[in-house]
Every structure is written in structure tokens, then in C-alpha cells.
PDB file of N, CA and C in Angstrom:
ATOM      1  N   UNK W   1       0.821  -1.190   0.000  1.00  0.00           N
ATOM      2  CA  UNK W   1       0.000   0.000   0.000  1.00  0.00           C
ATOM      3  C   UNK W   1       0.867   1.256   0.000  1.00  0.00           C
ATOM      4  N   UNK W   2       2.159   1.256   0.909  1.00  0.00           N
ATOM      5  CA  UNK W   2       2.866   2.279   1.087  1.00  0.00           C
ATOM      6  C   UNK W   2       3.446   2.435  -0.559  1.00  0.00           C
ATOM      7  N   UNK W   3       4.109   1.085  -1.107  1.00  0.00           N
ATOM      8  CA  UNK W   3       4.031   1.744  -2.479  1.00  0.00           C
ATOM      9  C   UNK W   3       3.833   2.307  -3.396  1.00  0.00           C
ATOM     10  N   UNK W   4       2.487   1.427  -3.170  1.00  0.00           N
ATOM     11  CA  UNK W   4       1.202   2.500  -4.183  1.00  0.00           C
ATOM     12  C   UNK W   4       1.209   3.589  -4.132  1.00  0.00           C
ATOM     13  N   UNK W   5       1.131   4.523  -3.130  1.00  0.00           N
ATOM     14  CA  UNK W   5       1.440   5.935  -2.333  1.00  0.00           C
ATOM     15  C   UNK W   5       2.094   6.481  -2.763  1.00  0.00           C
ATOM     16  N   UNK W   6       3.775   5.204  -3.621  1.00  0.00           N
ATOM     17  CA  UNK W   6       4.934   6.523  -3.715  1.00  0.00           C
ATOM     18  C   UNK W   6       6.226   6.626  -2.782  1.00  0.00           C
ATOM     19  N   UNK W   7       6.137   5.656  -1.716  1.00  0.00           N
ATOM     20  CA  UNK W   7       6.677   5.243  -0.444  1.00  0.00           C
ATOM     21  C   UNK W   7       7.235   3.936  -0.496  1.00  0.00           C
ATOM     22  N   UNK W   8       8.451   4.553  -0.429  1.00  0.00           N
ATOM     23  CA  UNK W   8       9.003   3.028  -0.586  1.00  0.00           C
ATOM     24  C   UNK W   8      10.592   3.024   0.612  1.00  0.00           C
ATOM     25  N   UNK W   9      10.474   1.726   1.108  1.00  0.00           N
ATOM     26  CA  UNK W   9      11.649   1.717   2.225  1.00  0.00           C
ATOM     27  C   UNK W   9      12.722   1.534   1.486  1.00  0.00           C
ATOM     28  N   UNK W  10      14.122   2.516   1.815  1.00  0.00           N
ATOM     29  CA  UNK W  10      15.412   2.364   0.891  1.00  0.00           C
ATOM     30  C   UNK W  10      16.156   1.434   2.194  1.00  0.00           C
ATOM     31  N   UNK W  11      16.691   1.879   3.068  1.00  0.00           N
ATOM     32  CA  UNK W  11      17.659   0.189   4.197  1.00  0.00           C
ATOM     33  C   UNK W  11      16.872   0.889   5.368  1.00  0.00           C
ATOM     34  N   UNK W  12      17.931   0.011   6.289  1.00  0.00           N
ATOM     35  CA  UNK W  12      18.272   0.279   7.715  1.00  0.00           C
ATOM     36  C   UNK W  12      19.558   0.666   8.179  1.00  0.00           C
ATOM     37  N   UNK W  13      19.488   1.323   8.930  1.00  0.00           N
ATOM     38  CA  UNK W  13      21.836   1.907   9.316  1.00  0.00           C
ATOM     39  C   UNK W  13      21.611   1.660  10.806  1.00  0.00           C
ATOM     40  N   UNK W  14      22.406   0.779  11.491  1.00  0.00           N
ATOM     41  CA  UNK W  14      23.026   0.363  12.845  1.00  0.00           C
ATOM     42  C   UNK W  14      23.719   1.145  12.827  1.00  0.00           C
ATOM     43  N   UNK W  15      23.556   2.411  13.793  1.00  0.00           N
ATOM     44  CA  UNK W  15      24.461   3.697  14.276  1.00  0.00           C
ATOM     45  C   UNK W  15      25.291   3.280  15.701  1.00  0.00           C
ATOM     46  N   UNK W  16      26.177   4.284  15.665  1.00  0.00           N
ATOM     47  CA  UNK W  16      26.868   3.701  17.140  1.00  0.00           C
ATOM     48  C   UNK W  16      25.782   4.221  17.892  1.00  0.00           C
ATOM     49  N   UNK W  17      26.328   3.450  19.173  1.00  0.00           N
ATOM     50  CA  UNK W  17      25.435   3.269  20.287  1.00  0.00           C
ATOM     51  C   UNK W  17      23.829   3.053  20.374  1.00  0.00           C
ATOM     52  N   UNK W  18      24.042   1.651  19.350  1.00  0.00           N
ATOM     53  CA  UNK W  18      22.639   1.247  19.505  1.00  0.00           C
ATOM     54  C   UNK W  18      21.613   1.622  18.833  1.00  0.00           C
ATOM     55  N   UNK W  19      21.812   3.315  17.877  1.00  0.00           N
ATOM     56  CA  UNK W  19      21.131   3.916  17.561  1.00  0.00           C
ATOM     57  C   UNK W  19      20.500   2.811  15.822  1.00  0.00           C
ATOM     58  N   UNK W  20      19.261   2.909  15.973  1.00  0.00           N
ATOM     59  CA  UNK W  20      18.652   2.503  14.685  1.00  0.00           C
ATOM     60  C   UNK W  20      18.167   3.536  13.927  1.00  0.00           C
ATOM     61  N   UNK W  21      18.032   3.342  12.529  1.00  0.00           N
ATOM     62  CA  UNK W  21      17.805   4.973  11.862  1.00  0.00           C
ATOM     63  C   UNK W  21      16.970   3.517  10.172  1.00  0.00           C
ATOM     64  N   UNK W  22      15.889   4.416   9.843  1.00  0.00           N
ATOM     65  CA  UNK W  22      15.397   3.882   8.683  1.00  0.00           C
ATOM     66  C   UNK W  22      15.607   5.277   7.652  1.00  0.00           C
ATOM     67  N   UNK W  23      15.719   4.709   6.331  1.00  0.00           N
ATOM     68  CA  UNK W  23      15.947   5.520   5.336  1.00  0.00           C
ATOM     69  C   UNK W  23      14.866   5.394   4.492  1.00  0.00           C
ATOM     70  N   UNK W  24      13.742   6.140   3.421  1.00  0.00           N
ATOM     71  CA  UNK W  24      12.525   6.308   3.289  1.00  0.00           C
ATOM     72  C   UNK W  24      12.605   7.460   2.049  1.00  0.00           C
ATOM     73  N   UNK W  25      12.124   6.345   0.689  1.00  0.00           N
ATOM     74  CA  UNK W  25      12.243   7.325  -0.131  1.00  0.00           C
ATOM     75  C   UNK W  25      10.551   7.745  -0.526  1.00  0.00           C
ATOM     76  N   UNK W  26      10.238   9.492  -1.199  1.00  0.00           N
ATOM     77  CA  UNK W  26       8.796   9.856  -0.709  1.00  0.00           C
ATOM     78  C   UNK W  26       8.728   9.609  -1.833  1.00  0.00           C
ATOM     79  N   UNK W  27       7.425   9.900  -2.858  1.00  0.00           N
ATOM     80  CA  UNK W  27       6.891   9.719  -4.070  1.00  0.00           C
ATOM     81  C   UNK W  27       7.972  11.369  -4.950  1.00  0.00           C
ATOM     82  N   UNK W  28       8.403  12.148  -4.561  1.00  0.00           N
ATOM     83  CA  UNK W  28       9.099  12.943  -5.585  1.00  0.00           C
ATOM     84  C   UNK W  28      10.492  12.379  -5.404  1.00  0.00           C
ATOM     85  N   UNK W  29      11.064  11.657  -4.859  1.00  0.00           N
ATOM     86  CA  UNK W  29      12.266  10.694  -4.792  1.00  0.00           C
ATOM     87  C   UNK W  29      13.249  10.994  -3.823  1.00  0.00           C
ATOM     88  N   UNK W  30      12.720  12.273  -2.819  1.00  0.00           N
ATOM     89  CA  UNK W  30      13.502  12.683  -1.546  1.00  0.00           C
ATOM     90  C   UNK W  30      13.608  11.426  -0.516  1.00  0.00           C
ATOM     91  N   UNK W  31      14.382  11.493   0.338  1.00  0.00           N
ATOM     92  CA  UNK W  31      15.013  10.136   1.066  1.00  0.00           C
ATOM     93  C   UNK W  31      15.326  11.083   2.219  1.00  0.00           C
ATOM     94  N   UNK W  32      14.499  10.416   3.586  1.00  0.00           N
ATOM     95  CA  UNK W  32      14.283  10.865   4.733  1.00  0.00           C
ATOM     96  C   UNK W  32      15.145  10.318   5.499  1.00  0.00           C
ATOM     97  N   UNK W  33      15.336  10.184   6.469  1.00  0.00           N
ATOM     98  CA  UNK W  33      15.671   9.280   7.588  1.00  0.00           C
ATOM     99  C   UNK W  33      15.200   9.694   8.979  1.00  0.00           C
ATOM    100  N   UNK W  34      15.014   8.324   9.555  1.00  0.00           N
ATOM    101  CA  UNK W  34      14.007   8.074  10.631  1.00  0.00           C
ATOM    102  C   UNK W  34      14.765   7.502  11.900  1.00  0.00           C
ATOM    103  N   UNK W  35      14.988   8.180  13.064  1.00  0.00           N
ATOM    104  CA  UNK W  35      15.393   7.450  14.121  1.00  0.00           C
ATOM    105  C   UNK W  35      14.550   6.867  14.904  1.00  0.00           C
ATOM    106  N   UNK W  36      14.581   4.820  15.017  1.00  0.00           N
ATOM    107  CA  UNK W  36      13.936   3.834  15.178  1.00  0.00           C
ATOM    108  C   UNK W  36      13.916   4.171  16.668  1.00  0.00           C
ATOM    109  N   UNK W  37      12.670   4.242  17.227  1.00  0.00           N
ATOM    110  CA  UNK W  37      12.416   4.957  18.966  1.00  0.00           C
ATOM    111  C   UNK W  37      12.079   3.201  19.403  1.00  0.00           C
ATOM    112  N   UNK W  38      10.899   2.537  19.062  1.00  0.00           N
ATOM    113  CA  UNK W  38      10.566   1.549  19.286  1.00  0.00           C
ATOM    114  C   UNK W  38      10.263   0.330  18.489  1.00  0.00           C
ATOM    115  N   UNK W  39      10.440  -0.814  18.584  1.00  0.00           N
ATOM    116  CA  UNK W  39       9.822  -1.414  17.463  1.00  0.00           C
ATOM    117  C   UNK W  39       8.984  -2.476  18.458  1.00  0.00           C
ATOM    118  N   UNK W  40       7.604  -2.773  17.697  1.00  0.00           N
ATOM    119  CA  UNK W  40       6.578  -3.311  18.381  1.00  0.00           C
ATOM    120  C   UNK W  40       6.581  -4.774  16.939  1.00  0.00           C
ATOM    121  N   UNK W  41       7.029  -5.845  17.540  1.00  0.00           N
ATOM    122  CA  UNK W  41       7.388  -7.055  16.284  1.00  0.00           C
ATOM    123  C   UNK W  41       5.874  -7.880  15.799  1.00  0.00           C
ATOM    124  N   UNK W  42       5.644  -8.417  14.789  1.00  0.00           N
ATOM    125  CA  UNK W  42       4.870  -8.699  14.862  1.00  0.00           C
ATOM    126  C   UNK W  42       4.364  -9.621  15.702  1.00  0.00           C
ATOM    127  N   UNK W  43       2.617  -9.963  15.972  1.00  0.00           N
ATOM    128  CA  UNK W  43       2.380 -11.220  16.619  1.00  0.00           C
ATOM    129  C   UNK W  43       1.102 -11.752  16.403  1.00  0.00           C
ATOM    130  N   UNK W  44       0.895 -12.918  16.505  1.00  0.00           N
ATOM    131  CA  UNK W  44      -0.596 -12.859  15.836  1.00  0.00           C
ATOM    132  C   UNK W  44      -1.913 -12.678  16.884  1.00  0.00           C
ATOM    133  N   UNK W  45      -1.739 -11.716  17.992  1.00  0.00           N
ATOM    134  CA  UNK W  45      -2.472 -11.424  18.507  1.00  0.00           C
ATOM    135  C   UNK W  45      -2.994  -9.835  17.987  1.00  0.00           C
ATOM    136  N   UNK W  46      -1.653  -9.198  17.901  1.00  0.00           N
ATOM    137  CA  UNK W  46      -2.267  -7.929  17.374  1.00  0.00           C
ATOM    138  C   UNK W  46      -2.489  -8.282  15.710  1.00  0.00           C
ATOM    139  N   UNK W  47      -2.026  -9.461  14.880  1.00  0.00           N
ATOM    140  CA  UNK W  47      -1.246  -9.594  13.689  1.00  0.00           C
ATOM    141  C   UNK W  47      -1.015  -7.948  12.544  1.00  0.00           C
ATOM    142  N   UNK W  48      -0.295  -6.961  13.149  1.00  0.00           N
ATOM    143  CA  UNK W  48       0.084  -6.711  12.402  1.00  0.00           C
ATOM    144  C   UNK W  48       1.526  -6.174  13.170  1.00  0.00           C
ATOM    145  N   UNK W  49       2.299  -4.924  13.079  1.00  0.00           N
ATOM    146  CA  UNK W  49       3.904  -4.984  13.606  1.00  0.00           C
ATOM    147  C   UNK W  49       3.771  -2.757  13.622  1.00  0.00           C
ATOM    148  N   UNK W  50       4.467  -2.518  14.511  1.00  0.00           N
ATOM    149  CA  UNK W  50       4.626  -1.545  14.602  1.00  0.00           C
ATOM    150  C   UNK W  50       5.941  -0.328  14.620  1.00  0.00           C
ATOM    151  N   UNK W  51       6.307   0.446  14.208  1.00  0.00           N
ATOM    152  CA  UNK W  51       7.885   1.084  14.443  1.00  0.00           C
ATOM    153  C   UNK W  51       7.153   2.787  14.773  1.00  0.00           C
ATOM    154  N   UNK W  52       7.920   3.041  16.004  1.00  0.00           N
ATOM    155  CA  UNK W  52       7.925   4.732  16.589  1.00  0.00           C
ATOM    156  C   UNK W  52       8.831   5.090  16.358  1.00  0.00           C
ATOM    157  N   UNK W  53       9.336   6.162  15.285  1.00  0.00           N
ATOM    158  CA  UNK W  53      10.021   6.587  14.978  1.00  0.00           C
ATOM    159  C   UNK W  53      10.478   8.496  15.460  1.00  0.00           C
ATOM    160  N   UNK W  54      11.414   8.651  15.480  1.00  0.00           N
ATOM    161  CA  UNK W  54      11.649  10.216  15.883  1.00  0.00           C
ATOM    162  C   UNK W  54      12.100  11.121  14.306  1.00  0.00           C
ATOM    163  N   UNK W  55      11.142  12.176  13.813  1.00  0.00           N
ATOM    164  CA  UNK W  55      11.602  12.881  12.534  1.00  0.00           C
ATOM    165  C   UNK W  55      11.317  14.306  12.938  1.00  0.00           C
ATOM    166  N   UNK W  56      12.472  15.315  12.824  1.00  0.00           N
ATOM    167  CA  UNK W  56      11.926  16.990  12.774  1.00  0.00           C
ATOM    168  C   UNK W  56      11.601  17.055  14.361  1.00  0.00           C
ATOM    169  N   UNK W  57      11.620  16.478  15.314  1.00  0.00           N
ATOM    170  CA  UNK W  57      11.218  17.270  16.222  1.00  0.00           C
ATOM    171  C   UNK W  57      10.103  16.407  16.889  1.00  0.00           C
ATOM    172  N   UNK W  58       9.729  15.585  15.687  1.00  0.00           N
ATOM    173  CA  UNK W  58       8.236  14.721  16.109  1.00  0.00           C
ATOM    174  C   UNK W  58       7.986  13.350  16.330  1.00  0.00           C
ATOM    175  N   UNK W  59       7.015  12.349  16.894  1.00  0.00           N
ATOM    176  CA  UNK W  59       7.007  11.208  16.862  1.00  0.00           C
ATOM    177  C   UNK W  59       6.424  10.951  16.185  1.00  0.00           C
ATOM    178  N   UNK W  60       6.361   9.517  15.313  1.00  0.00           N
ATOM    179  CA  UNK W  60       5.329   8.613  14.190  1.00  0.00           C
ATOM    180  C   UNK W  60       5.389   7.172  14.714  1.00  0.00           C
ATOM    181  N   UNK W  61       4.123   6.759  14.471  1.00  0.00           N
ATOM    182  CA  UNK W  61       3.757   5.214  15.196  1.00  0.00           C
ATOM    183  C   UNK W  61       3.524   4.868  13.259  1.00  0.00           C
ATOM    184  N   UNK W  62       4.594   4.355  12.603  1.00  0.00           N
ATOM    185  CA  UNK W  62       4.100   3.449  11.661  1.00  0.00           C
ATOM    186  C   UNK W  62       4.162   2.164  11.634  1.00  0.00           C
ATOM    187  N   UNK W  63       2.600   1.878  11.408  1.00  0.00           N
ATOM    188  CA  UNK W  63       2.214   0.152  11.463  1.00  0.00           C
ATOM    189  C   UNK W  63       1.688  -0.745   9.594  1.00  0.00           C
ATOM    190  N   UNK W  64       2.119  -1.346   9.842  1.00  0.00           N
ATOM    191  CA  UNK W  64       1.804  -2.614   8.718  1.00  0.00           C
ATOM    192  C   UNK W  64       1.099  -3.721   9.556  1.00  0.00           C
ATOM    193  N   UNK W  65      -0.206  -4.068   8.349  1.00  0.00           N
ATOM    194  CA  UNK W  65      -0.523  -5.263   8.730  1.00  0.00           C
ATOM    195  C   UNK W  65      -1.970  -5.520   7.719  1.00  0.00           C
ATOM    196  N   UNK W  66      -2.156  -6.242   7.389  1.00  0.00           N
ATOM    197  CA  UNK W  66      -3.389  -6.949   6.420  1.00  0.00           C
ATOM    198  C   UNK W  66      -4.047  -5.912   7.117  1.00  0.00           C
ATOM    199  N   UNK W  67      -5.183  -5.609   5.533  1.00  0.00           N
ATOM    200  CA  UNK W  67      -6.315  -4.628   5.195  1.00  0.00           C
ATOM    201  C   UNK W  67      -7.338  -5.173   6.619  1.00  0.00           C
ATOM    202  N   UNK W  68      -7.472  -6.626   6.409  1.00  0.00           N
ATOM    203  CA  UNK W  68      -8.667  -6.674   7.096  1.00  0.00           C
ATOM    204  C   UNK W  68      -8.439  -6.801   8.795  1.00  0.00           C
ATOM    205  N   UNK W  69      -7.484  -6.334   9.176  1.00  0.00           N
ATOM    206  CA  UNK W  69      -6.809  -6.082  10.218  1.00  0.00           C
ATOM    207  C   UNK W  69      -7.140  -4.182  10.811  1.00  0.00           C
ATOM    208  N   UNK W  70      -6.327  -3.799   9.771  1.00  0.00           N
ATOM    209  CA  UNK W  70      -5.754  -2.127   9.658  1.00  0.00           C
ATOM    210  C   UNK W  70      -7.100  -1.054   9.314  1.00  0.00           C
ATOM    211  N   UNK W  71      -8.370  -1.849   8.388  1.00  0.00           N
ATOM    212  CA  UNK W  71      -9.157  -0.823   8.468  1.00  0.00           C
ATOM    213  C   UNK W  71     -10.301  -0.149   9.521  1.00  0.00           C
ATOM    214  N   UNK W  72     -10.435  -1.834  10.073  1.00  0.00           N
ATOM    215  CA  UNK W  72     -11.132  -1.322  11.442  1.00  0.00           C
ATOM    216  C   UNK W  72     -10.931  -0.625  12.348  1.00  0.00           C
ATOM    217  N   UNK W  73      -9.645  -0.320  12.584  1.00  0.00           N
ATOM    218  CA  UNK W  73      -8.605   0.718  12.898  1.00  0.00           C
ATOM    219  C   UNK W  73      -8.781   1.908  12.416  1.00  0.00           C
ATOM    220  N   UNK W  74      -8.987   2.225  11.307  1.00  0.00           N
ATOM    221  CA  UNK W  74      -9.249   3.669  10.962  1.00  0.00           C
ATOM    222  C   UNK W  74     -10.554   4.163  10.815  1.00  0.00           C
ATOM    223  N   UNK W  75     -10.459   5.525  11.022  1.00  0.00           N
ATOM    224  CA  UNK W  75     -12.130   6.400  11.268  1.00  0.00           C
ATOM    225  C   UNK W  75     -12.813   6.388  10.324  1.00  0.00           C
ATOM    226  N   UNK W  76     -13.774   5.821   9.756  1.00  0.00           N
ATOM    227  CA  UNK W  76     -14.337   5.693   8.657  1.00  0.00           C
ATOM    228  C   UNK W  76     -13.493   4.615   7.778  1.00  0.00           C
ATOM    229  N   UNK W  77     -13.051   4.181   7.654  1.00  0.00           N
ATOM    230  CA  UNK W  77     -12.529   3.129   6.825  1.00  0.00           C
ATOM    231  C   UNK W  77     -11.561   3.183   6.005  1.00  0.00           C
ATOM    232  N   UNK W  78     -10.827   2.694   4.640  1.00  0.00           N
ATOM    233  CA  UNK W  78     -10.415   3.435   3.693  1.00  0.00           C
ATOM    234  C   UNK W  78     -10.836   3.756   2.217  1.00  0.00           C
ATOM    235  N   UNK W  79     -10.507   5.087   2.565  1.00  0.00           N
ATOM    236  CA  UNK W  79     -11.677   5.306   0.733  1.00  0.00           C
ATOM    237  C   UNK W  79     -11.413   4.421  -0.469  1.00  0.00           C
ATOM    238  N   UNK W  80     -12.369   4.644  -1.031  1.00  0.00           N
ATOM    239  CA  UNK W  80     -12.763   3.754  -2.513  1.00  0.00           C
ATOM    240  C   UNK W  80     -11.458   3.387  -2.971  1.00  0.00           C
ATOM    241  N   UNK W  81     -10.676   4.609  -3.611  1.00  0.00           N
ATOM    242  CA  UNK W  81      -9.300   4.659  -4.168  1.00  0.00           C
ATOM    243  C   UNK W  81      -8.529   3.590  -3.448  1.00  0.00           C
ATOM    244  N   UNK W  82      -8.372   3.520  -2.016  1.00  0.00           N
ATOM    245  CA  UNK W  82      -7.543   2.946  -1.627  1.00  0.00           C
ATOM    246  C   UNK W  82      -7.755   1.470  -1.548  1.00  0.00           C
ATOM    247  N   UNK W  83      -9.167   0.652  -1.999  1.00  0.00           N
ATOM    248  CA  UNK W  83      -9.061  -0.284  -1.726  1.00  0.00           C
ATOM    249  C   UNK W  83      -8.961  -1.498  -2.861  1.00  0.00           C
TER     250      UNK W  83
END
């Protein structure tokens, strides 16, 4: 889905001291990077997987996991386009 979007994951970099960092290219082909705060692994209780990341100042909870998981989760559902 993140593809579709334009979003696509470029690696991962093991920084000293532990530090995790994801690299993230956007749909105009800019390449972000993300310092990995938490990672929540998958399990099949929640079945889908989670990463809190630190960018700019801010936090992001991005999660993956099957549609029929992830939409009940969101407010109204996901639009037409997206499904």
C-alpha cells in the first residue's frame, strides 16, 4: 500500500550506540531518515507490527498489517481509491 502511495523503504543503518535509523524514499524521490524509537514485532495477537520513529522534532507510530486487520482501525474506513 505504502508503495502504491509513492513510499518506498530504501535500508536500515546500525548507528553507534545502539542507535537505529530507517531511510525512506517519498513519491518525488527525496530520502528521509528516521530514528527507530521503538519497534513493536509482529504477533498474531495484534497480527500486524509496529515502528515509533523520531523525525523533525516529532514522533510517528508506523504500522503494517493486512487490510482486514488495519481498516477497522481507521475512522471511517479506507476510501474507494484505496481499496
Amino acid at each position: 500500500a505504502a508503495r502504491d502511495a509513492g513510499v518506498t523503504f530504501v535500508k536500515r543503518n546500525r548507528l553507534q550506540g545502539g542507535i537505529n535509523e530507517v531511510e525512506v524514499k517519498d513519491f518525488s524521490g527525496r530520502v528521509s531518515k528516521f530514528e527507530v524509537a521503538v519497534l513493536l514485532q509482529f504477533n498474531s495477537d495484534r497480527k500486524r507490527m509496529s515502528v515509533i520513529v523520531k523525525h523533525g522534532g516529532s514522533a510517528w507510530c508506523i504500522t503494517k498489517g493486512a487490510d482486514s486487520v488495519m481498516e477497522p482501525l481507521i475512522s471511517g474506513g479506507f476510501p474507494e481509491a484505496a481499496k
